[in-house]
CSV table of C-alpha atoms and ligand atoms in Angstrom, one decimal:
chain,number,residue,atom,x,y,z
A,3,UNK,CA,2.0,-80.8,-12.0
A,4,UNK,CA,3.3,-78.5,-14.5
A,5,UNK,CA,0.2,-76.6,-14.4
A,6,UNK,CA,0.5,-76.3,-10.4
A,7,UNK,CA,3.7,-74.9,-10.6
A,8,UNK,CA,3.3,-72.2,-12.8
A,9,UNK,CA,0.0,-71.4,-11.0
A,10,UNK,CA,2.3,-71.2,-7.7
A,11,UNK,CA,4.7,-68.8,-9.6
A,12,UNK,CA,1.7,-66.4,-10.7
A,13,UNK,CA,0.6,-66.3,-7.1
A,14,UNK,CA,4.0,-65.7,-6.1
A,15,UNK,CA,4.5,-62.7,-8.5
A,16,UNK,CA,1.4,-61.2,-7.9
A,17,UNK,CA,1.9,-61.4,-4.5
A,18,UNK,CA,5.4,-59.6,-4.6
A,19,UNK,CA,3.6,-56.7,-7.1
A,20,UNK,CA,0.9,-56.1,-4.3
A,21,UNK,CA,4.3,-55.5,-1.5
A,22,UNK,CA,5.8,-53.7,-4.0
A,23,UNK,CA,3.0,-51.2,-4.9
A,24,UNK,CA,2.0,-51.0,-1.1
A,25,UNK,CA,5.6,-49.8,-0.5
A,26,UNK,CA,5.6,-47.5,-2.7
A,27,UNK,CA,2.5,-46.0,-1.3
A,28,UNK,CA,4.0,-45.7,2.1
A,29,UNK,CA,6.9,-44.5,0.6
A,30,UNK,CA,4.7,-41.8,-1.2
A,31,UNK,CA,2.9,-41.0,2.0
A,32,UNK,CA,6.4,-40.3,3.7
A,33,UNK,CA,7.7,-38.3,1.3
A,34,UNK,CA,8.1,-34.6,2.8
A,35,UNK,CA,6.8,-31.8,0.4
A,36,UNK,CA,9.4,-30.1,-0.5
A,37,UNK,CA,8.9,-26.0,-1.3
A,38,UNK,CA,12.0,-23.9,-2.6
A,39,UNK,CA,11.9,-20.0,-1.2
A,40,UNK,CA,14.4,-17.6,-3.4
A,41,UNK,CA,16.5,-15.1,-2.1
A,42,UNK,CA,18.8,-12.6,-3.6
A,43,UNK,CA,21.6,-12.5,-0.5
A,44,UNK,CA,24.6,-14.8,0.2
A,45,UNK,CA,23.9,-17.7,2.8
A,46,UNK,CA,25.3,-15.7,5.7
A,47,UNK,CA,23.3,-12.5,5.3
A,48,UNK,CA,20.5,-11.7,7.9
A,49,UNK,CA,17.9,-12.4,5.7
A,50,UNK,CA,19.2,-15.4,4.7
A,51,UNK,CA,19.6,-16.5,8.1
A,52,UNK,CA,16.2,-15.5,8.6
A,53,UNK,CA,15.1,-18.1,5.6
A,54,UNK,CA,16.6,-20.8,7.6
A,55,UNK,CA,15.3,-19.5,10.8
A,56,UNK,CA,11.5,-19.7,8.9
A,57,UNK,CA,12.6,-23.4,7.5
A,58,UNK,CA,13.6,-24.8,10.4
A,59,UNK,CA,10.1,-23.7,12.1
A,60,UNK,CA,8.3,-24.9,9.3
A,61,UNK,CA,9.8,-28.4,9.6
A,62,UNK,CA,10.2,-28.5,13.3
A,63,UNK,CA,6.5,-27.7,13.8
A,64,UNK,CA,5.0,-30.6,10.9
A,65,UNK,CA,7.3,-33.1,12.2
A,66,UNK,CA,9.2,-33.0,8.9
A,67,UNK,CA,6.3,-33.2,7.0
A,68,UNK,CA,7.3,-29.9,4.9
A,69,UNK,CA,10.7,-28.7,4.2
A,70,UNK,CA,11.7,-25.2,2.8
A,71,UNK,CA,14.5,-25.4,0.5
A,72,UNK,CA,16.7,-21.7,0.9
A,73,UNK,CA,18.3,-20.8,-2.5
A,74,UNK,CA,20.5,-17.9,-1.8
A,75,UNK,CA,22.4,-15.9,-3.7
A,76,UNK,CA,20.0,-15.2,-6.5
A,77,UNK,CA,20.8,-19.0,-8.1
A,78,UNK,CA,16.6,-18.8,-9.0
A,79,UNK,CA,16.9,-15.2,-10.6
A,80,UNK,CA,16.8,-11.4,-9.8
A,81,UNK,CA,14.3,-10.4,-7.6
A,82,UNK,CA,11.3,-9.5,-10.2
A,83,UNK,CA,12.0,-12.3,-12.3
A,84,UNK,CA,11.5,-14.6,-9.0
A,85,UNK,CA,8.3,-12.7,-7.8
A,86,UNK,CA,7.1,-13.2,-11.4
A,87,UNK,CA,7.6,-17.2,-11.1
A,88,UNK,CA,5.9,-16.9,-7.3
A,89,UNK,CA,2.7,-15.8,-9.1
A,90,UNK,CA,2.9,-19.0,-11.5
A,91,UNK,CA,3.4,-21.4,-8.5
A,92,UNK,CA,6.7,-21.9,-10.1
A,93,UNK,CA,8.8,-20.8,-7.3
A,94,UNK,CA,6.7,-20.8,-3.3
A,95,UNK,CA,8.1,-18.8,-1.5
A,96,UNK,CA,10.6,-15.2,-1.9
A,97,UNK,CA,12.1,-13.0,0.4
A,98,UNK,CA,12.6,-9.7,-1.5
A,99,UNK,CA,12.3,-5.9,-0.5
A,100,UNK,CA,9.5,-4.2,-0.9
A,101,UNK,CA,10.8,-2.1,-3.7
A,102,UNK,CA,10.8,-4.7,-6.2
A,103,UNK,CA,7.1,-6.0,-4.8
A,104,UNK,CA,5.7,-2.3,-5.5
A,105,UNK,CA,6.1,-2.8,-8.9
A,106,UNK,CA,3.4,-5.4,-8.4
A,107,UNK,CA,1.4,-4.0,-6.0
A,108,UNK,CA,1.8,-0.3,-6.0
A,109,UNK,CA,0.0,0.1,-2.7
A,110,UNK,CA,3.2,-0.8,-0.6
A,111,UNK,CA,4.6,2.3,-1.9
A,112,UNK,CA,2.9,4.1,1.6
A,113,UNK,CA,5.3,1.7,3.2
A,114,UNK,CA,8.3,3.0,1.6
A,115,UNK,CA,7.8,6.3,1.2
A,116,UNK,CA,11.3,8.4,1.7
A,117,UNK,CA,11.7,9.8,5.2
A,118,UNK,CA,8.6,8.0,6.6
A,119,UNK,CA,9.6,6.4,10.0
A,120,UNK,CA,11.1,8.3,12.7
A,121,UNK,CA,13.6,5.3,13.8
A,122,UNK,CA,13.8,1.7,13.5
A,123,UNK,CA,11.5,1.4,16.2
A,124,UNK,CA,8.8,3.4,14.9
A,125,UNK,CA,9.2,1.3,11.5
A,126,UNK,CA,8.5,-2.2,13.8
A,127,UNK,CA,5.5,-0.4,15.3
A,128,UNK,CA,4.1,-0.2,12.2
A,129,UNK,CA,5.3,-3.2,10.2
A,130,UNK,CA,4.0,-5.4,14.1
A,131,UNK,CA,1.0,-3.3,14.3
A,132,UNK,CA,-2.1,-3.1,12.7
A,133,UNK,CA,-1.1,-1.3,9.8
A,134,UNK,CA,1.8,-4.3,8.6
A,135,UNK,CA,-0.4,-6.9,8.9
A,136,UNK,CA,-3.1,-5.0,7.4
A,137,UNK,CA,-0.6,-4.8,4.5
A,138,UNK,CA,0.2,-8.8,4.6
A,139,UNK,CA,-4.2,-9.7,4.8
A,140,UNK,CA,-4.0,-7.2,2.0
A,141,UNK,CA,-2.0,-8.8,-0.9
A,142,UNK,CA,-4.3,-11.9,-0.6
A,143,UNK,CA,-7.4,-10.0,-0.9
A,144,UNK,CA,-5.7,-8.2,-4.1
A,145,UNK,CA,-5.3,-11.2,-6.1
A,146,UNK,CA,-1.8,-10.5,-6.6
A,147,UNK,CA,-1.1,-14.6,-6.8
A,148,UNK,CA,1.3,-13.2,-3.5
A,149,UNK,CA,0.7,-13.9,0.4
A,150,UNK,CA,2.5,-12.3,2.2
A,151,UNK,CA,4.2,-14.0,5.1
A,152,UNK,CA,6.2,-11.7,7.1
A,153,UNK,CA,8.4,-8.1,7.4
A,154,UNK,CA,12.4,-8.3,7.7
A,155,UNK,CA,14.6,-5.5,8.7
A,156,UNK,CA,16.7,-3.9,6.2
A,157,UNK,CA,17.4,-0.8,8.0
A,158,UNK,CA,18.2,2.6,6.2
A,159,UNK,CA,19.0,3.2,2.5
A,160,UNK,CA,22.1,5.5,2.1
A,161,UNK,CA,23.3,7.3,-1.4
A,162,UNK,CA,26.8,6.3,-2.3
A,163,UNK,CA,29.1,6.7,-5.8
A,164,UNK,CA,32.5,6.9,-7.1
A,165,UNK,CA,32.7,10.7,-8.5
A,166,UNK,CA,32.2,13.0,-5.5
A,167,UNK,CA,31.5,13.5,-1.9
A,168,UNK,CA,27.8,13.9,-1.6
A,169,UNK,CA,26.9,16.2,1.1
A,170,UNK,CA,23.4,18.3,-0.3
A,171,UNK,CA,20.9,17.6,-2.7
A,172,UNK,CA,22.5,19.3,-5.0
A,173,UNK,CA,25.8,17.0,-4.9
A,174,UNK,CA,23.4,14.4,-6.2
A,175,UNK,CA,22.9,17.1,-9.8
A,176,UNK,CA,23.5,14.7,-13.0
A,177,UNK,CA,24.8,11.3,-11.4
A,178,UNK,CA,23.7,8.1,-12.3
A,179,UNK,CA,22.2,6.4,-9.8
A,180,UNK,CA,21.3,2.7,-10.1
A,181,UNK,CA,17.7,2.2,-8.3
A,182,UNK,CA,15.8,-0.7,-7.9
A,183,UNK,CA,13.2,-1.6,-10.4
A,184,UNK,CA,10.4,0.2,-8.9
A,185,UNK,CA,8.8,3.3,-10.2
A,186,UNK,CA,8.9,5.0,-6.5
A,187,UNK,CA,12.4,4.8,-6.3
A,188,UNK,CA,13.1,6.1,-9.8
A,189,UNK,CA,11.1,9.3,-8.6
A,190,UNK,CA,13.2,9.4,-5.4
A,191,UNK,CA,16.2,9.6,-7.6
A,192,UNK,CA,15.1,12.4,-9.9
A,193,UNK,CA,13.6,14.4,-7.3
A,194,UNK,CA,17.1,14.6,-5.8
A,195,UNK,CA,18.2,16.0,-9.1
A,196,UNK,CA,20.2,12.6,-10.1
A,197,UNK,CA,19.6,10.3,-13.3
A,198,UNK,CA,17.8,7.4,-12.4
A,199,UNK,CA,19.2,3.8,-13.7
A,200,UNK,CA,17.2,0.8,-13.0
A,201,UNK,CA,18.7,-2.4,-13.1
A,202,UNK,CA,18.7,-5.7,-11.3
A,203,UNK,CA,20.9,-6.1,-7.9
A,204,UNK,CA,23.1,-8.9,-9.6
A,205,UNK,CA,24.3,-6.0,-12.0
A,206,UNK,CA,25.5,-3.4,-9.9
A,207,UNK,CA,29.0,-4.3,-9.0
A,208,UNK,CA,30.0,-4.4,-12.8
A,209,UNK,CA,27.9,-1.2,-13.4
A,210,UNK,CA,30.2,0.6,-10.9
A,211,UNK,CA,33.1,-0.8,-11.9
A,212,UNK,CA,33.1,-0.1,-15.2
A,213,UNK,CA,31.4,3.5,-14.6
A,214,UNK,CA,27.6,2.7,-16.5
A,215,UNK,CA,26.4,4.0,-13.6
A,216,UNK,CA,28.1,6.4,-11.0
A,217,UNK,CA,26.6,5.5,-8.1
A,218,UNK,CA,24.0,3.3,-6.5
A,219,UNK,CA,21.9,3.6,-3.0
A,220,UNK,CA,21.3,0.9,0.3
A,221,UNK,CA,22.2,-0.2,3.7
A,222,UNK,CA,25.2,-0.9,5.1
A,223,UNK,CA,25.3,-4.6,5.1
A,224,UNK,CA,24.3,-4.3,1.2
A,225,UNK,CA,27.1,-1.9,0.4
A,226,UNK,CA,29.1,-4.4,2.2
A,227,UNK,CA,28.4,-7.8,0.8
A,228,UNK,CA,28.3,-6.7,-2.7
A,229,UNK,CA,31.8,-5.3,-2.4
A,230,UNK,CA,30.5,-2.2,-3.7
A,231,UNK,CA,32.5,-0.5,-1.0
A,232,UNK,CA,35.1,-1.4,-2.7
A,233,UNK,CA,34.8,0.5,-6.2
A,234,UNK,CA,31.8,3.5,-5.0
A,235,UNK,CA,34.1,5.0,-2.0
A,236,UNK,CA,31.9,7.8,-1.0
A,237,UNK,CA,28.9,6.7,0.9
A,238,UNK,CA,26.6,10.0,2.3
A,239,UNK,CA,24.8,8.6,5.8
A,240,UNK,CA,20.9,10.8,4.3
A,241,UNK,CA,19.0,7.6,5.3
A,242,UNK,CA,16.4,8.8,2.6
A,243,UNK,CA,14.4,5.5,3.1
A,244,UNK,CA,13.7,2.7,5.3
A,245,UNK,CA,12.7,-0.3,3.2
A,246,UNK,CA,11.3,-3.0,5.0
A,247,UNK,CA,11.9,-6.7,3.6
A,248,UNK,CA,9.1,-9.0,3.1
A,249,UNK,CA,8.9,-12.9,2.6
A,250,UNK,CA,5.9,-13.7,0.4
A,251,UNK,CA,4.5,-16.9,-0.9
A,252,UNK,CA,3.1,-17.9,-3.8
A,253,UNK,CA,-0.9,-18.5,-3.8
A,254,UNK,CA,-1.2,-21.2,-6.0
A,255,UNK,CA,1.5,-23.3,-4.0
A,256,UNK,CA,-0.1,-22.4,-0.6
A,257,UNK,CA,-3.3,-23.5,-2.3
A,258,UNK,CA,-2.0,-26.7,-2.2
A,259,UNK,CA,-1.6,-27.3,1.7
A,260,UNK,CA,-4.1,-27.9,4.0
A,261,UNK,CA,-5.5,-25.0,6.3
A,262,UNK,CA,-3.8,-26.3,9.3
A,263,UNK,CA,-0.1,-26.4,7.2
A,264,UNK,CA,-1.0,-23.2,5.7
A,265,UNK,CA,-1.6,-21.9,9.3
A,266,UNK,CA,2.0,-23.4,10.6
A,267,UNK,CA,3.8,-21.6,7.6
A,268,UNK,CA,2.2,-18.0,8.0
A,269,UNK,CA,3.2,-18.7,12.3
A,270,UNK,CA,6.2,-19.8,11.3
A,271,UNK,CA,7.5,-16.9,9.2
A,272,UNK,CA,5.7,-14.4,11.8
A,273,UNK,CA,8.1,-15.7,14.6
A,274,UNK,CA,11.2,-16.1,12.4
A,275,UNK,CA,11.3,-11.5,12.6
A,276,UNK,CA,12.7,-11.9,15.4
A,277,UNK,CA,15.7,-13.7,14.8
A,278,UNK,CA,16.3,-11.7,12.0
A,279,UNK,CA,16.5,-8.2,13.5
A,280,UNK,CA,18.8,-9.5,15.9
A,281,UNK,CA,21.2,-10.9,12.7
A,282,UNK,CA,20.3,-7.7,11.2
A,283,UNK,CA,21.7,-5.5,14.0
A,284,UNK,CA,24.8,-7.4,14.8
A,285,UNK,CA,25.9,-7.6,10.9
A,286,UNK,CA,25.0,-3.7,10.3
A,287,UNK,CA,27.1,-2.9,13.2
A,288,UNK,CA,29.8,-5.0,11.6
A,289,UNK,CA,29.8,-3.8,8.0
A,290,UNK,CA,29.8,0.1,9.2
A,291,UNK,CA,32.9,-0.7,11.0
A,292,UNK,CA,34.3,-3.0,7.9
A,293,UNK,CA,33.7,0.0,5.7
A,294,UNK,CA,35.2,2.9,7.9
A,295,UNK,CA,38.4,0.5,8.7
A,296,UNK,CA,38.4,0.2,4.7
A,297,UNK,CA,39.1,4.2,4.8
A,298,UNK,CA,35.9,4.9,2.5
A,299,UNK,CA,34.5,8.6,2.3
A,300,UNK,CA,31.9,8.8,5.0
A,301,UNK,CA,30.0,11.4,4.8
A,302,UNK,CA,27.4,12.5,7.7
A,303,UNK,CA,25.0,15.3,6.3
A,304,UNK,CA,24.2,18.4,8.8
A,305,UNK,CA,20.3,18.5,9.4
A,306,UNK,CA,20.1,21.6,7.7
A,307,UNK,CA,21.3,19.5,4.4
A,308,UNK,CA,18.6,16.2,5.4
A,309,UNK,CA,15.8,19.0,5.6
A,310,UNK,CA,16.8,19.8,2.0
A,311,UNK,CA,16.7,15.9,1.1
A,312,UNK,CA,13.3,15.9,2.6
A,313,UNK,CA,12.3,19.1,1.1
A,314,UNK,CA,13.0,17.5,-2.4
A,315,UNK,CA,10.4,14.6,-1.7
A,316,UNK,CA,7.7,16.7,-1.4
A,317,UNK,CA,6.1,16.2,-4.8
A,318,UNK,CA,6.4,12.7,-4.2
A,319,UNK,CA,4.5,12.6,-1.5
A,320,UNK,CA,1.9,14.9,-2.6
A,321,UNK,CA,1.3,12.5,-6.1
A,322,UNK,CA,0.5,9.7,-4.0
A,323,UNK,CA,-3.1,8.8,-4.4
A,324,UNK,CA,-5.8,8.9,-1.6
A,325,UNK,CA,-5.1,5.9,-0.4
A,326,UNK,CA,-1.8,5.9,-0.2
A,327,UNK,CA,-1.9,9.3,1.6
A,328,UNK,CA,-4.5,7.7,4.2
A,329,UNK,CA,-1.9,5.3,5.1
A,330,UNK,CA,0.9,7.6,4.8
A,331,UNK,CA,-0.8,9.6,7.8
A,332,UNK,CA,-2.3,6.5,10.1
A,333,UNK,CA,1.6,5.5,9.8
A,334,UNK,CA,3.1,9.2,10.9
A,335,UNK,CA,0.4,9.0,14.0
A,336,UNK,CA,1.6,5.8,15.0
A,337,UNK,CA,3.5,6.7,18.6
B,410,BDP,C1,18.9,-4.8,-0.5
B,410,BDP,C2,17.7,-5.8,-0.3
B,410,BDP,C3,17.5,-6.6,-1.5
B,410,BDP,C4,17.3,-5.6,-2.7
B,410,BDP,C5,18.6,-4.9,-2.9
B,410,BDP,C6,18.6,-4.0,-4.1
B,410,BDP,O1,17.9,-6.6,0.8
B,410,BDP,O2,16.4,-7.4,-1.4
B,410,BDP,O3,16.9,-6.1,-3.8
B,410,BDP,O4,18.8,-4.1,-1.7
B,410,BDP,O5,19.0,-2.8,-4.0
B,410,BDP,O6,19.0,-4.0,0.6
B,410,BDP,O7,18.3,-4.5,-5.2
């Protein structure tokens, strides 16, 4: 009887283990992969908004099968420290400018080149075009350990500092100007007779502040959000370059997915651009108008002085290599 009984309880036991296991399968199955994407903005910048935008695609379209976690603000690192952990599968997904990808991938330096688009529309003409996705197919092909995903607006870049109202190249003689961490915009910066400072985004506001750098350079809705506004006053309109953004992932995470998910991500991201410009346009609108109410030093060159900003970036353009200077010209024939 005894022996009954404990053969019941074995049964019993073993039975339950088998449920329990087989739940936990299910619940395994279930589970939604979860990929983080890094970005260097607050939450409500356009390109942060534009991160959502591509997450909620993402999910929407595998049924919740794959969500896109948004860290904003820089909380997974500057912008080359978080391209660095794309290439180890560490982080999947970054949006960053194309500055801090050049580094990487010097090729993308024919998409940044100083003075290169006519407008913003030319720029999306390109980027939508043959020659942008070109550029995206590209950075698989080059082993980079990047894929690139998709092209956000950023708009112009725009000199601004605490000394001096800039209004020629030669205003620009001895400052120190804080650039990106790119080799392309160090040139810019020494072409225009300044002293080029590299140094991460995260740093700049304390730079300025405490006057290790005189100056720095970017859009309006950068100048904004980062309160340097508030201790660079003078801000020259030369647009020397329009930077596109770009939201890459990592290789070895997307390695991971099937074709088909792969295939809903790289949609996904392609149909979030549009959202974005339209955030983009609104909050650039908005932060020009913040900044002039705030009574900063505007200053709007003549075109006689942007023909001598251009004139300075001549031996920048005629370094470039071959390649470089192919793409350079299929971009200025683009209508
Ligand atoms: C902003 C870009 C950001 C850059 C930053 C910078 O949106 O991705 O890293 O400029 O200057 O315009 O570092």
């Amino acid at each position: 009887m005894k022996k009954i009984g404990l053969f019941c309880m074995v049964l019993l036991l073993a039975g339950s283990l088998i449920g329990v296991l087989a739940a936990g399968r299910e619940a395994v199955a279930d589970a939604p992969i979860v990929l983080r994407l890094a970005e260097t903005h607050s939450q409500d910048y356009p390109t942060t908004q534009g991160n959502y935008e591509f997450a909620r695609l993402v999910e929407e379209r595998t049924n919740g099968r794959i969500k896109i976690e948004v860290y904003h603000s820089s909380q997974l690192g500057e912008e080359r420290a978080v391209l660095e952990q794309v290439q180890f599968g560490a982080i999947d997904f970054t949006r960053v400018s194309i500055s801090p990808l050049s580094a990487f991938v010097p090729e993308f330096d024919a998409l940044q080149m100083p003075f290169l688009y006519r407008s913003g529309e030319h720029m999306w003409q390109v980027l939508e075009g043959e020659i942008g996705r070109e550029f995206l197919a590209s950075l698989e092909e080059s082993e980079s350990g990047f894929i690139g995903l998709c092209f956000y607006d950023a708009g112009a870049r725009n000199l601004y500092n605490s000394r001096r109202e800039i209004k020629t190249v030669e205003d620009v003689r001895g400052l120190k100007i804080r650039v990106q961490e790119a080799p392309l915009m160090m040139r810019l910066i020494e072409l225009m007779g300044g002293v080029p400072t590299p140094m991460p985004f995260g740093d700049v506001y304390s730079a300025l502040q405490t006057g290790v750098i005189d100056g720095a350079e970017n859009n309006w809705p950068s100048y904004y959000s980062t309160s340097h506004y508030e201790v660079a006053k003078y801000f020259t309109q030369n647009g020397h370059t329009m930077v596109p953004e770009i939201t890459v992932a990592s290789s070895i995470s997307m390695a991971k997915l099937s074709e088909d998910d792969q295939e809903i991500i790289r949609q996904a991201a392609w149909d979030s651009m549009d959202f974005q410009k339209e955030k983009w346009a609104d909050f650039e609108a908005e932060a020009e108008q913040i900044i002039r109410d705030a009574g900063n030093i505007i200053t709007m060159p003549t075109p006689e002085a942007i023909a001598g900003f251009q004139k300075a970036m001549e031996p920048l353009y005629a370094a470039q290599p071959a390649y470089v200077q192919d793409v350079i010209a299929r971009i200025q024939a683009v209508k």
